[in-house]
Coordinates of C-alpha atoms (C1' of nucleotides) in Angstrom, one line a residue:
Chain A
X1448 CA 40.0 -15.5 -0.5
X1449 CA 37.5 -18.1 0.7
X1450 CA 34.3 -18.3 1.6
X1451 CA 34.9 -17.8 5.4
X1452 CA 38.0 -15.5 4.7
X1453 CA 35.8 -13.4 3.1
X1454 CA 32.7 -13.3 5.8
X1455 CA 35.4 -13.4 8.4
X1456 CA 36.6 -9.7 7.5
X1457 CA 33.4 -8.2 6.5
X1458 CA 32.0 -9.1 10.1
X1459 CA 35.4 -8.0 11.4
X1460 CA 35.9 -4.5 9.2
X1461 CA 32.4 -4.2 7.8
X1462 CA 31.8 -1.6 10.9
X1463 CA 34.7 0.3 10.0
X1464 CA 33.9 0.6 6.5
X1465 CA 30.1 0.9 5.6
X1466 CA 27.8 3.2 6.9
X1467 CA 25.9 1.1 9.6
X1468 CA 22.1 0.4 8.8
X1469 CA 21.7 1.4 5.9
X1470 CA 22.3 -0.9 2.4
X1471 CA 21.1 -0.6 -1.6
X1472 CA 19.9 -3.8 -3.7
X1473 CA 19.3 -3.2 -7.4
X1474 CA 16.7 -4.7 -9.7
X1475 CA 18.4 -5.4 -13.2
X1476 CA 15.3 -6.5 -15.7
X1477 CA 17.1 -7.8 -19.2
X1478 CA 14.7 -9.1 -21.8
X1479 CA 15.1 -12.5 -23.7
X1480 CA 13.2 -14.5 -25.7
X1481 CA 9.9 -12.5 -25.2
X1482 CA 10.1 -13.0 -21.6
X1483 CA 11.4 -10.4 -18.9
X1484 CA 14.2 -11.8 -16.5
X1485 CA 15.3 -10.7 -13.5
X1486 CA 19.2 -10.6 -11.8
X1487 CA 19.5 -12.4 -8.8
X1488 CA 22.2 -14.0 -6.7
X1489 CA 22.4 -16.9 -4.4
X1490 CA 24.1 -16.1 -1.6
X1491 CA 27.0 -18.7 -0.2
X1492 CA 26.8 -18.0 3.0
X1493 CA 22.7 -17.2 3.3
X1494 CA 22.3 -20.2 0.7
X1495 CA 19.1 -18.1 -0.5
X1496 CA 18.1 -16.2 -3.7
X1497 CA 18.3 -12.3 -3.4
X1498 CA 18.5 -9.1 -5.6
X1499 CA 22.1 -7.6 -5.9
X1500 CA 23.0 -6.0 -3.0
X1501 CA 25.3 -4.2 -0.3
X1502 CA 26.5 -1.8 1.9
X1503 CA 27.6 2.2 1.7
X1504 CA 31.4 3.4 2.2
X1505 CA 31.3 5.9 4.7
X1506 CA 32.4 8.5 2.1
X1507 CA 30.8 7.2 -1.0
X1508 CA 27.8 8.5 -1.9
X1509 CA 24.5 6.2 -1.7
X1510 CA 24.0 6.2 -6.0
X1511 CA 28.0 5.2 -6.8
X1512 CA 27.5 2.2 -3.8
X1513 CA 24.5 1.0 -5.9
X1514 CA 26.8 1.2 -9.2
X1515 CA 29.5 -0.9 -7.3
X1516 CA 27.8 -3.4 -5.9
X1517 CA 26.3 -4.3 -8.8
X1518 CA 29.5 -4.2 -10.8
X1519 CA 31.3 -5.9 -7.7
X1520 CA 28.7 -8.6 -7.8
X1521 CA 27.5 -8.9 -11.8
X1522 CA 30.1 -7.5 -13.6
X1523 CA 28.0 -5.1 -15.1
X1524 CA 29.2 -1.6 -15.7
X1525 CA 28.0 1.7 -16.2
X1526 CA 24.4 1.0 -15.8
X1527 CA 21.4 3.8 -15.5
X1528 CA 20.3 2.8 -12.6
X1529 CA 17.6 5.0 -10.8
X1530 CA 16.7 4.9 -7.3
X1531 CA 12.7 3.9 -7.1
X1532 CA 11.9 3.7 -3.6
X1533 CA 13.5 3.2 0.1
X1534 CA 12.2 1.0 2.1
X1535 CA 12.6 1.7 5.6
X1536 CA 9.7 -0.7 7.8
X1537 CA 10.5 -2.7 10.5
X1538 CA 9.1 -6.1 8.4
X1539 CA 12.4 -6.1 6.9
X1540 CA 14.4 -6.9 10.3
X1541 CA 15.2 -10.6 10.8
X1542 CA 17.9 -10.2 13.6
X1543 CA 17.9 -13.6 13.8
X1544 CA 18.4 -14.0 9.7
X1545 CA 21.9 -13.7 9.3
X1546 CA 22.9 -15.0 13.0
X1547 CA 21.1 -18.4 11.7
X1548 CA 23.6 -19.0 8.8
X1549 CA 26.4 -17.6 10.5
X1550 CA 26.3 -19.9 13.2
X1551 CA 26.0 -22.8 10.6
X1552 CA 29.7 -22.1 9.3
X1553 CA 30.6 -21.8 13.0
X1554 CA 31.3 -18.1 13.1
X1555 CA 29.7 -16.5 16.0
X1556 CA 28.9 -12.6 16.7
X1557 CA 27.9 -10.7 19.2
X1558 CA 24.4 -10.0 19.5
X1559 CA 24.8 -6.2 19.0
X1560 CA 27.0 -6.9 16.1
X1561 CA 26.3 -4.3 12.9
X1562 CA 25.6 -7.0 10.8
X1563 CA 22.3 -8.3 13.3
X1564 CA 21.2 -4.6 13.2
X1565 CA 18.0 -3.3 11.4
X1566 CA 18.4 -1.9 8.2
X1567 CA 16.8 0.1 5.9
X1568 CA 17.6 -0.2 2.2
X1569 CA 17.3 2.0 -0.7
X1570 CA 16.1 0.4 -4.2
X1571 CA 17.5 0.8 -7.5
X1572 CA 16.2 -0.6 -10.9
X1573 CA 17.7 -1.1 -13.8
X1574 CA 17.5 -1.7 -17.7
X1575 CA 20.0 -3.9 -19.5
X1576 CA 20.4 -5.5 -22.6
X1577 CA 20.6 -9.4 -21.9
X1578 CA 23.1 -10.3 -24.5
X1579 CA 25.8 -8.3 -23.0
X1580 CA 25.7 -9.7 -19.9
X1581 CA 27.6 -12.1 -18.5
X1582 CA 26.4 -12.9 -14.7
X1583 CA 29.8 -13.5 -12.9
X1584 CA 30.0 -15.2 -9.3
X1585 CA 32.0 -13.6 -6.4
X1586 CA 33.6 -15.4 -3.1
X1587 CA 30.3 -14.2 -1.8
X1588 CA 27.9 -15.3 -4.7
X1589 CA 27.3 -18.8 -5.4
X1590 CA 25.0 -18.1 -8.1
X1591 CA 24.2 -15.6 -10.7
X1592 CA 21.0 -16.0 -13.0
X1593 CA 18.2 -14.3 -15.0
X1594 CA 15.2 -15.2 -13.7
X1595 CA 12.1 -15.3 -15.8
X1596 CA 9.8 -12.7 -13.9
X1597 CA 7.0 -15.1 -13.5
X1598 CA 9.0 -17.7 -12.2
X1599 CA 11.6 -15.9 -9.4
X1600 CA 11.7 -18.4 -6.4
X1601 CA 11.7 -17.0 -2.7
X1602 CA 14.0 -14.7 -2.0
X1603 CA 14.8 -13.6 1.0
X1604 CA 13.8 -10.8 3.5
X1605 CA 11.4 -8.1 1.5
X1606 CA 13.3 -8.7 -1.4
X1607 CA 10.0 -9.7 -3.1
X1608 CA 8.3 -6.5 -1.9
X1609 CA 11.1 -4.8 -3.3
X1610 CA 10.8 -6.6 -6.9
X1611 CA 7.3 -6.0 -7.1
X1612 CA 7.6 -2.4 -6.5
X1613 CA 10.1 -1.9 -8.8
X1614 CA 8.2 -3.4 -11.6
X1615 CA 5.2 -1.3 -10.8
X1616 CA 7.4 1.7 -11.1
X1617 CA 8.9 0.5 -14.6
X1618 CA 5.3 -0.1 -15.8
X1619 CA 4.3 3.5 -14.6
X1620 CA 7.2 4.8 -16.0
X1621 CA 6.3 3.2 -19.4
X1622 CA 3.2 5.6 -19.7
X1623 CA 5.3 8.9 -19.8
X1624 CA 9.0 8.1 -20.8
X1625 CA 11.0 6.3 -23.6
X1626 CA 11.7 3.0 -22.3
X1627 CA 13.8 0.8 -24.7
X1628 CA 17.6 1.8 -24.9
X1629 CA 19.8 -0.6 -23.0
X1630 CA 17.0 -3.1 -22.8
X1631 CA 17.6 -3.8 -26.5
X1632 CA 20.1 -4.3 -29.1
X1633 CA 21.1 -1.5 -30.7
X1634 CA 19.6 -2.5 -34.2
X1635 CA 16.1 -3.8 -33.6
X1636 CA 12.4 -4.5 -35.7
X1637 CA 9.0 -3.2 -34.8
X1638 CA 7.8 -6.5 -33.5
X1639 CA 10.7 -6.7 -30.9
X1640 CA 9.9 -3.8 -29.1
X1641 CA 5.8 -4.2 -29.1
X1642 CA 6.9 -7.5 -28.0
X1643 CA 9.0 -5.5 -24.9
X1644 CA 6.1 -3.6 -24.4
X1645 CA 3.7 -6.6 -24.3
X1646 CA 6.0 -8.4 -21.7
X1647 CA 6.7 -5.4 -19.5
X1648 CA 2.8 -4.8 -19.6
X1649 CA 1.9 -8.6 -19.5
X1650 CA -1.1 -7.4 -21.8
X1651 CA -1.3 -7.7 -25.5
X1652 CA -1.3 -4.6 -27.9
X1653 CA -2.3 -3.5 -31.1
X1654 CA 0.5 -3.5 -33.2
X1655 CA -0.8 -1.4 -35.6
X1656 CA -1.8 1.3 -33.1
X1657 CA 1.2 0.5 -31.4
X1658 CA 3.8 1.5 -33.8
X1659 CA 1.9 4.8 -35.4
X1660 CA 1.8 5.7 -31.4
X1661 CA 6.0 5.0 -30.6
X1662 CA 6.7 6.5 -34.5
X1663 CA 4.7 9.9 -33.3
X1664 CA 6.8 10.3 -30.0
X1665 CA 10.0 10.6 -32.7
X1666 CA 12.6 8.7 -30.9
X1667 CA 13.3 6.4 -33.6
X1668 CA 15.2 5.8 -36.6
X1669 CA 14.3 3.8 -39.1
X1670 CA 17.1 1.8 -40.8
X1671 CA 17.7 1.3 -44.5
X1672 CA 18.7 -2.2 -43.4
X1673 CA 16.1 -5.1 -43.2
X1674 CA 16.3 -8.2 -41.0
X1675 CA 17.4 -11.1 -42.6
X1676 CA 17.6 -14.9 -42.4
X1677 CA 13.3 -14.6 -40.5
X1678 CA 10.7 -16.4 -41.9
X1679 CA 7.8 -14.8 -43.3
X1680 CA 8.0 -11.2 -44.3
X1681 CA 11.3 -9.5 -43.1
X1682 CA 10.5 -6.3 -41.3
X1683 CA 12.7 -3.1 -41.2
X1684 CA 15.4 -2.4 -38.7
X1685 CA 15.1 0.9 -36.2
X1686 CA 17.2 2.5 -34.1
X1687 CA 16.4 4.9 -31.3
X1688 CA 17.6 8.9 -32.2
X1689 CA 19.6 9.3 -28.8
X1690 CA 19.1 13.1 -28.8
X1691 CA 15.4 13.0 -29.2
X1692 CA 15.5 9.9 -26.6
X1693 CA 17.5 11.8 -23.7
X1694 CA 15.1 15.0 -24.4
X1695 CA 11.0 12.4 -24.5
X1696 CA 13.3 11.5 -21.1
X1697 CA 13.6 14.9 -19.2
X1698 CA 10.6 16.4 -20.6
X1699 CA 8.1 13.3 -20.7
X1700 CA 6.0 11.4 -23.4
X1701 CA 2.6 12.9 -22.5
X1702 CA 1.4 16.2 -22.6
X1703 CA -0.2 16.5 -19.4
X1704 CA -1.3 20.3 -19.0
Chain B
X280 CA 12.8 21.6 29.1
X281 CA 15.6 24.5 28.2
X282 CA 17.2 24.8 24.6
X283 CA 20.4 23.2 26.1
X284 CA 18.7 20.5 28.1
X285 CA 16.6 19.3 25.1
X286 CA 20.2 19.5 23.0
X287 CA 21.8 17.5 25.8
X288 CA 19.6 15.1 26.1
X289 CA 20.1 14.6 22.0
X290 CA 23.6 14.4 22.2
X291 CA 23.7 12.4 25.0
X292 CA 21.2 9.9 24.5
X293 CA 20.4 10.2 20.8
X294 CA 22.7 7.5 19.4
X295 CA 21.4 4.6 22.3
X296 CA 17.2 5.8 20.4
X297 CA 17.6 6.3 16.7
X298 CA 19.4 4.7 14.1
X299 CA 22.8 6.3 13.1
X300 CA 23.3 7.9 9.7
X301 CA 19.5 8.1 9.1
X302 CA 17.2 10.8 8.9
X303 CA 13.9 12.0 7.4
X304 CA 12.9 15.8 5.9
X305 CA 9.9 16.7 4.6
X306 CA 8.2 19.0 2.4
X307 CA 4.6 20.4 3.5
X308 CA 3.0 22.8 0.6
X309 CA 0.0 24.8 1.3
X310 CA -1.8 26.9 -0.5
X311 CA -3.1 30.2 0.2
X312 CA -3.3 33.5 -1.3
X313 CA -3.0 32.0 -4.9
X314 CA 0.2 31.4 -3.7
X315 CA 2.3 27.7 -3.2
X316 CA 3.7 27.6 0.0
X317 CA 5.9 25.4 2.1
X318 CA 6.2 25.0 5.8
X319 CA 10.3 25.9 7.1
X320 CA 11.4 26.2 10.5
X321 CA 13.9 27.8 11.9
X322 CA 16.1 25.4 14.3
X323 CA 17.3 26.9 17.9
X324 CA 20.7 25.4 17.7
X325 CA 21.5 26.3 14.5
X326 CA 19.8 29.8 13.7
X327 CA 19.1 28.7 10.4
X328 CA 16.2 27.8 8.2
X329 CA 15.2 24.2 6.8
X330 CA 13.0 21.2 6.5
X331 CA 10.9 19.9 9.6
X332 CA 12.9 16.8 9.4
X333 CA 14.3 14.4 12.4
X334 CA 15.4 11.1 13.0
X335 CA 14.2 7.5 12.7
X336 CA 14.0 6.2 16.7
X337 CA 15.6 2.1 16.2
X338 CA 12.0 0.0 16.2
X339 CA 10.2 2.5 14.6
X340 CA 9.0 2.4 10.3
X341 CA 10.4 5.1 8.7
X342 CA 7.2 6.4 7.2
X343 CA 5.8 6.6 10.9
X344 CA 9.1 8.9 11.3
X345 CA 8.6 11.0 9.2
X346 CA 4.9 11.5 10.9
X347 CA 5.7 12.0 14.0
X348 CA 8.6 14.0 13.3
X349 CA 6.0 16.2 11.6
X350 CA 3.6 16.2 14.5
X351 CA 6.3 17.1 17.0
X352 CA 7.6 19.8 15.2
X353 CA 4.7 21.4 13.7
X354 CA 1.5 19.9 15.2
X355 CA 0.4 18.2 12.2
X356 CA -1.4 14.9 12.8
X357 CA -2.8 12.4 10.1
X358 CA -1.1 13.8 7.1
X359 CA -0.8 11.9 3.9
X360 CA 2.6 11.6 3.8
X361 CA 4.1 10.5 0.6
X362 CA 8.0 9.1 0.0
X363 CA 9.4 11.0 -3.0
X364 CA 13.5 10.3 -3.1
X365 CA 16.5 9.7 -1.2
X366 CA 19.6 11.9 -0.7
X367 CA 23.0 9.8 -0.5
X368 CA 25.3 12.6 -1.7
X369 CA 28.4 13.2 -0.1
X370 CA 28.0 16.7 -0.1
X371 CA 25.2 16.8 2.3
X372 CA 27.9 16.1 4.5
X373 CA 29.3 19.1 6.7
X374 CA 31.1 17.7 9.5
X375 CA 31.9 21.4 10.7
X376 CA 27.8 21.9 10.0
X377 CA 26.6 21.0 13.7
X378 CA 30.1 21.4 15.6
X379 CA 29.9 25.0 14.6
X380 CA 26.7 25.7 16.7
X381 CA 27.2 23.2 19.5
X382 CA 30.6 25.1 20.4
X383 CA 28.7 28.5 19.8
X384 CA 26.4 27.3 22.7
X385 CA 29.4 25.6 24.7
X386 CA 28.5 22.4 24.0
X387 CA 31.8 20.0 23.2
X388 CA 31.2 16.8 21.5
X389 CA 34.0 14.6 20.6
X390 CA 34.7 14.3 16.3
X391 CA 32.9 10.8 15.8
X392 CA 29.5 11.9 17.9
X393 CA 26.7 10.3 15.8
X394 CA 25.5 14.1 15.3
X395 CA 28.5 15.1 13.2
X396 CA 28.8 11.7 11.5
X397 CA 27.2 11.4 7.8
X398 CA 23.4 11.2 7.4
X399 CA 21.4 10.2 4.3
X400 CA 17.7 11.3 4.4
X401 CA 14.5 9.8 3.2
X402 CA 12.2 12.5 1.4
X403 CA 8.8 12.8 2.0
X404 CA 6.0 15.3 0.8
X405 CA 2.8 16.6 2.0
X406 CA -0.2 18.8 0.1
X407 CA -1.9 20.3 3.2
X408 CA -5.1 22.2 4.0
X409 CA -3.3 25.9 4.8
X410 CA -5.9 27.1 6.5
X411 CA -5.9 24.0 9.3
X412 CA -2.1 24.3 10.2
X413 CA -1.1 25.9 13.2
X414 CA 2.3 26.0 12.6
X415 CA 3.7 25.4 16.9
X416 CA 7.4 26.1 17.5
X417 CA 9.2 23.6 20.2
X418 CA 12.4 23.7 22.5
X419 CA 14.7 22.9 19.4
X420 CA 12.5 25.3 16.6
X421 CA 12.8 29.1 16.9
X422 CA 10.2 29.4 14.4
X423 CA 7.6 27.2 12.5
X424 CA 6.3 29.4 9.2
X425 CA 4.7 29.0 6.0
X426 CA 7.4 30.5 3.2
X427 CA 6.3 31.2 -0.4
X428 CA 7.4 28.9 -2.8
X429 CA 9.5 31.5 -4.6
X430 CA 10.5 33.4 -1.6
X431 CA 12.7 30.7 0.3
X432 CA 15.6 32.0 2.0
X433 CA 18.4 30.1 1.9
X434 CA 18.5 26.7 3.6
X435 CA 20.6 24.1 6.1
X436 CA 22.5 22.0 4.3
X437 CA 21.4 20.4 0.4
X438 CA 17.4 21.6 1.9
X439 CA 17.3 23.7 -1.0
X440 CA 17.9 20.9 -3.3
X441 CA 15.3 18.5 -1.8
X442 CA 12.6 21.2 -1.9
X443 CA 13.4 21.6 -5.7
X444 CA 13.1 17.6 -5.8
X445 CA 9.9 17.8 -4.3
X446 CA 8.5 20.7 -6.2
X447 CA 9.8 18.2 -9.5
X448 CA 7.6 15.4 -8.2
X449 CA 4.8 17.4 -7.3
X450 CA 4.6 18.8 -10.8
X451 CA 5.2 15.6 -12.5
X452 CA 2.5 13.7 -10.4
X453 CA -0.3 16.5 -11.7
X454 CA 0.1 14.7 -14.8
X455 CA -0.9 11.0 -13.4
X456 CA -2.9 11.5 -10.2
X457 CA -5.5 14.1 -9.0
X458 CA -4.5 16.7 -6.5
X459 CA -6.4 19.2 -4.4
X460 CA -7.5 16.7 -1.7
X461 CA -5.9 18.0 1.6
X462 CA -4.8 21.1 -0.1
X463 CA -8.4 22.7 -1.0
X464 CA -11.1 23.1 1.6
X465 CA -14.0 21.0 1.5
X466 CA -15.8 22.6 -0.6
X467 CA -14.4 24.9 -3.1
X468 CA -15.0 26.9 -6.7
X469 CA -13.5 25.6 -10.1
X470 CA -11.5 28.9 -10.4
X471 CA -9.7 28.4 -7.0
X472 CA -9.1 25.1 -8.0
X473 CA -7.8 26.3 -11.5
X474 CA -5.4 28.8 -9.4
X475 CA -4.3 25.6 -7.5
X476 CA -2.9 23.9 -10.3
X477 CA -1.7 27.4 -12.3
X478 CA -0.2 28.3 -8.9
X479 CA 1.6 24.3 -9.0
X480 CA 2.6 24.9 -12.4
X481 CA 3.5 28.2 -12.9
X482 CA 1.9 28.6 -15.8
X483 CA -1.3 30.0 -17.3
X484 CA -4.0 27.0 -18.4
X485 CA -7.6 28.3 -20.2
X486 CA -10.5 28.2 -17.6
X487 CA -12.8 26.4 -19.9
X488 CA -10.7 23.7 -21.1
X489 CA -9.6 23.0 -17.7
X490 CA -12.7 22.2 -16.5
X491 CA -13.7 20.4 -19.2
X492 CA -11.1 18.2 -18.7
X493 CA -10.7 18.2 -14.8
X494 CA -14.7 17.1 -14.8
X495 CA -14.3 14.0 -17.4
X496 CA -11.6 12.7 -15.0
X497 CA -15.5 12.5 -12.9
X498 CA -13.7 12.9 -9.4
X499 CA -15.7 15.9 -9.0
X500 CA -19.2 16.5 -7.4
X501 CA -21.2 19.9 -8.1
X502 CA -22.5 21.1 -5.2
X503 CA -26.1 22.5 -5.6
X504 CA -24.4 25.6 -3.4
X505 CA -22.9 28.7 -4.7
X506 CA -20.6 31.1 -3.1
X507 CA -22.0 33.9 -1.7
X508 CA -20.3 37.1 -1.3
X509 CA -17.9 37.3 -4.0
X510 CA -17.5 40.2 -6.7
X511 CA -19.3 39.4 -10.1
X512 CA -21.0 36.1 -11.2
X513 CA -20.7 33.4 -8.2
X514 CA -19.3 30.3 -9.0
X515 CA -20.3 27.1 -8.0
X516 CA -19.4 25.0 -4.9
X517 CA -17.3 21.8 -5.5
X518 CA -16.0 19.0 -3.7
X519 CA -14.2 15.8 -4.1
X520 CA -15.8 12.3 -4.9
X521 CA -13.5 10.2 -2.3
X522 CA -14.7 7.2 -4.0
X523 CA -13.3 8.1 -7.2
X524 CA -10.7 10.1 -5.9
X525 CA -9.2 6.9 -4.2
X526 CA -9.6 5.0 -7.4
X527 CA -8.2 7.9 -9.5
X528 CA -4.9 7.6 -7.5
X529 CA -4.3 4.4 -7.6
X530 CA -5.4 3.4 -11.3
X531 CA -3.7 6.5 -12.9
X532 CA -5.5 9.4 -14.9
X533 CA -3.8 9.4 -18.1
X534 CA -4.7 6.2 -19.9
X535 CA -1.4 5.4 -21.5
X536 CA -1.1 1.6 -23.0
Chain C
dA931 C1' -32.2 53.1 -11.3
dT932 C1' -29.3 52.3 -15.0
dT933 C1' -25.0 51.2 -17.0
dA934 C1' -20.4 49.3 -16.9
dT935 C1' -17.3 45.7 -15.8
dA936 C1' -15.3 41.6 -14.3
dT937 C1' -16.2 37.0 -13.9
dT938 C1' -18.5 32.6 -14.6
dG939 C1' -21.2 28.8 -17.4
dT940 C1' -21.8 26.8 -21.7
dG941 C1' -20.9 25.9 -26.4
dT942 C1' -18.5 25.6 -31.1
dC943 C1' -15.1 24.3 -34.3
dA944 C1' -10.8 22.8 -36.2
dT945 C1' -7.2 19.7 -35.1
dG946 C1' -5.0 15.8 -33.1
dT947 C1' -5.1 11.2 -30.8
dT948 C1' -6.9 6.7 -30.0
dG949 C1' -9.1 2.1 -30.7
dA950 C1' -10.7 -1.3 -34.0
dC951 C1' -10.0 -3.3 -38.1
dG952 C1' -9.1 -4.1 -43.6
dC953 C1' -6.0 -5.3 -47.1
dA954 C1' -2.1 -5.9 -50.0
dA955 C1' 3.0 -7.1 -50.0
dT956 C1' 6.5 -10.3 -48.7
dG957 C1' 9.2 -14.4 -48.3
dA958 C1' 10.0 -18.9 -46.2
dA959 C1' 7.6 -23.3 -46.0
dA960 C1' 4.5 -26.7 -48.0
Chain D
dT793 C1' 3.5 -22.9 -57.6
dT794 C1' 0.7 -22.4 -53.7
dT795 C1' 0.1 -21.5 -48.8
dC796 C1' 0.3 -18.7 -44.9
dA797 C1' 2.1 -16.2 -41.1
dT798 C1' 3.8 -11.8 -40.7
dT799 C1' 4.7 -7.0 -41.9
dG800 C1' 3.6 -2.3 -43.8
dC801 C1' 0.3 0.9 -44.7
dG802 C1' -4.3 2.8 -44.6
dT803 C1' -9.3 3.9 -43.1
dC804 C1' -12.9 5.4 -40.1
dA805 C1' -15.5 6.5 -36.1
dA806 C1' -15.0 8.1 -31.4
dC807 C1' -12.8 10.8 -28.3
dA808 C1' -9.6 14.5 -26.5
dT809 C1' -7.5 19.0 -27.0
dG810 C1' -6.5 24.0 -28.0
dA811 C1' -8.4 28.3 -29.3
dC812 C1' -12.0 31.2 -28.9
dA813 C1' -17.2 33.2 -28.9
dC814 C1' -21.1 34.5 -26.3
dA815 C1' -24.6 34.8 -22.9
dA816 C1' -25.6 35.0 -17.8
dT817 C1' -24.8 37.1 -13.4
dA818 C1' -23.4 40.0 -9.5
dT819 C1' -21.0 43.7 -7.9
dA820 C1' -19.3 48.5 -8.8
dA821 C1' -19.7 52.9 -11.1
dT822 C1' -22.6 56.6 -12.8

DNA sequence: ATTATATTGTGTCATGTTGACGCAATGAAA
DNA sequence: TTTCATTGCGTCAACATGACACAATATAAT
């Protein structure tokens, strides 16, 4: 299918398929070389940067839709992803947005077509271990890249909004659930996950204090095994306990009262 | 306006104002009695009890939606409104749910009205002041009243579910942000604020170290008053320190990393 | 009027958590 | 063999938390 094929029958079926005005877009943060990347894609026919994103089936609920689209449009599967926030203002509506590039390849709509309408989008977000990733393009996706957070370009519509909230979540998050699992290889040292915690935080820690602290919460294994092939003193391997994970999850980190 | 003349002018009308498949519920607690309470109402079309909720008119922000959904239906202006989650399931989808009742009152709508079409709804909460809600019925509500938490009847559609959700975020928040602003009077006793957050909780906390703790957070001001009339020792008069209070929400409680 | 009782204000003490930092062990690099 | 960045483990003071004692106060009971 080509590029115009493809646009051609989602503005010709997209009506008949997808639940009008409403769409999902997923934040997937990965974590490489002590930095933490974002997923976006550049969009052929928009020819701008944006977070994953698409429409509802009319009989598909709104959490598998988020699921496909990003494995439609990444090739990622099976991913956690929880919904953070829907963001329903009228800031978001461009009618002209779309129109503009659509009118570049020569297709032209009607003005009250589905695709020109207002809509409000729900946000998902994401954890995912880079290395098993492989960003894969679509007929729709020119591009598909990690982006180091600090450095995303413009993206279009509120799709910076929509980053920006979604990292605030993750860093609330941080403060009263295991965070961690899926964002790092199974096998992994002390240093690597301060170092996670560091660059979610953008703020250094102790690491000292840091790893009695993670150690007390008792989601972590430590490994018989020792990294090898490092410079400097090799430091011991962990894994997280998955039981004890899932259960600091539904139950929290804190105390609270 | 009659029952059937507000309902036609919904049916008629409704799909050319709001945007289709979208809706917004929310969840009012008060408190009163030592008890947690939330605001139902019981709808005219459909004899049956659930969420003040409505829809989202097609230039309208859906947080302003949800407010004057809530002022419409119960008279509440100026309520901190706050988004807690989504609802995309399928099985919030009855197509039979609406048909039932319109034909009950004669009303015939073809299958692919918007009415009987899928809707996902935007969740919102509210902590209110119980004693300054006048809960005011309207042509489509039978009845506006305040329901203890624990004595819900049964609910419209997945209402049930999205009150639970809402009761889950309430709780969790009580670890992270101060609470009682809205919900308490302006001035009010430690103990009644104690029962506020037993009464959230559902669980028994000791007086002394509850005030010792809710007083470091320092979003408190002691009153030189005391309350008069009461059985026993009187308790001092509280009230919150906006200031703080503000900066408490937004910063966090809890210090976490 | 005196006493009993429920409730509130304040404090103590043992335990647990946090922030700041010291120091020896390790292993690649100089 | 020495150097040195890094890791593992430990110390200590400050602070927070859970459990509980006791005196002060205002109504209710006698």
């Amino acid at each position: 299918m080509t590029k115009n094929e493809a646009i051609g029958a989602l503005i010709e079926e997209g009506q008949n398929w997808f639940l009008p005005s409403l769409s999902v877009d997923c934040v997937i943060f990965g974590f490489h070389d002590g930095e933490l990347k974002v997923l976006l894609l550049k969009h052929r026919h928009l020819n701008m940067w944006g977070l994953p994103g698409g429409f509802v089936y009319k009989d598909e609920p709104a959490d598998v839709a988020a699921q496909r689209v990003l494995q439609e449009r990444t090739g990622l599967q099976e991913i956690f992803l929880q919904q953070f926030h829907t963001f329903g203002d009228m800031e978001r509506y461009d009618k002209e947005f779309h129109n503009r590039d659509l009118k570049k390849d020569g297709i032209t709509v009607q003005s009250d077509h589905w695709l020109l309408q207002r809509f409000v989008t729900i946000g998902y977000y994401a954890l995912v271990e880079f290395s098993k990733v492989s960003p894969s393009e679509d007929t729709l996706t020119e591009k598909c890249l990690w982006w180091d957070i600090r450095k995303v370009p413009s993206l279009m519509l509120d799709h910076k909004k929509i980053l920006d909230k979604a990292l605030q979540t993750l860093r609330m998050q941080l403060n009263y659930q295991p965070i961690g699992y899926n964002l790092l290889p199974e096998k992994f040292t002390m240093p690597e996950l301060l170092k996670l915690y560091e660059t979610i935080l953008d703020k250094k820690l102790d690491r000292r204090n840091f790893q009695r602290k993670i150690l007390n919460y008792g989601i972590l294994r430590r490994l018989k095994e020792i990294k090898k092939g490092v410079a400097h003193k090799a430091p011991y391997l962990y894994s997280f306990d998955l039981n004890r994970y899932q259960e600091a999850l539904s139950v929290g980190l804190q105390g609270g009262w």
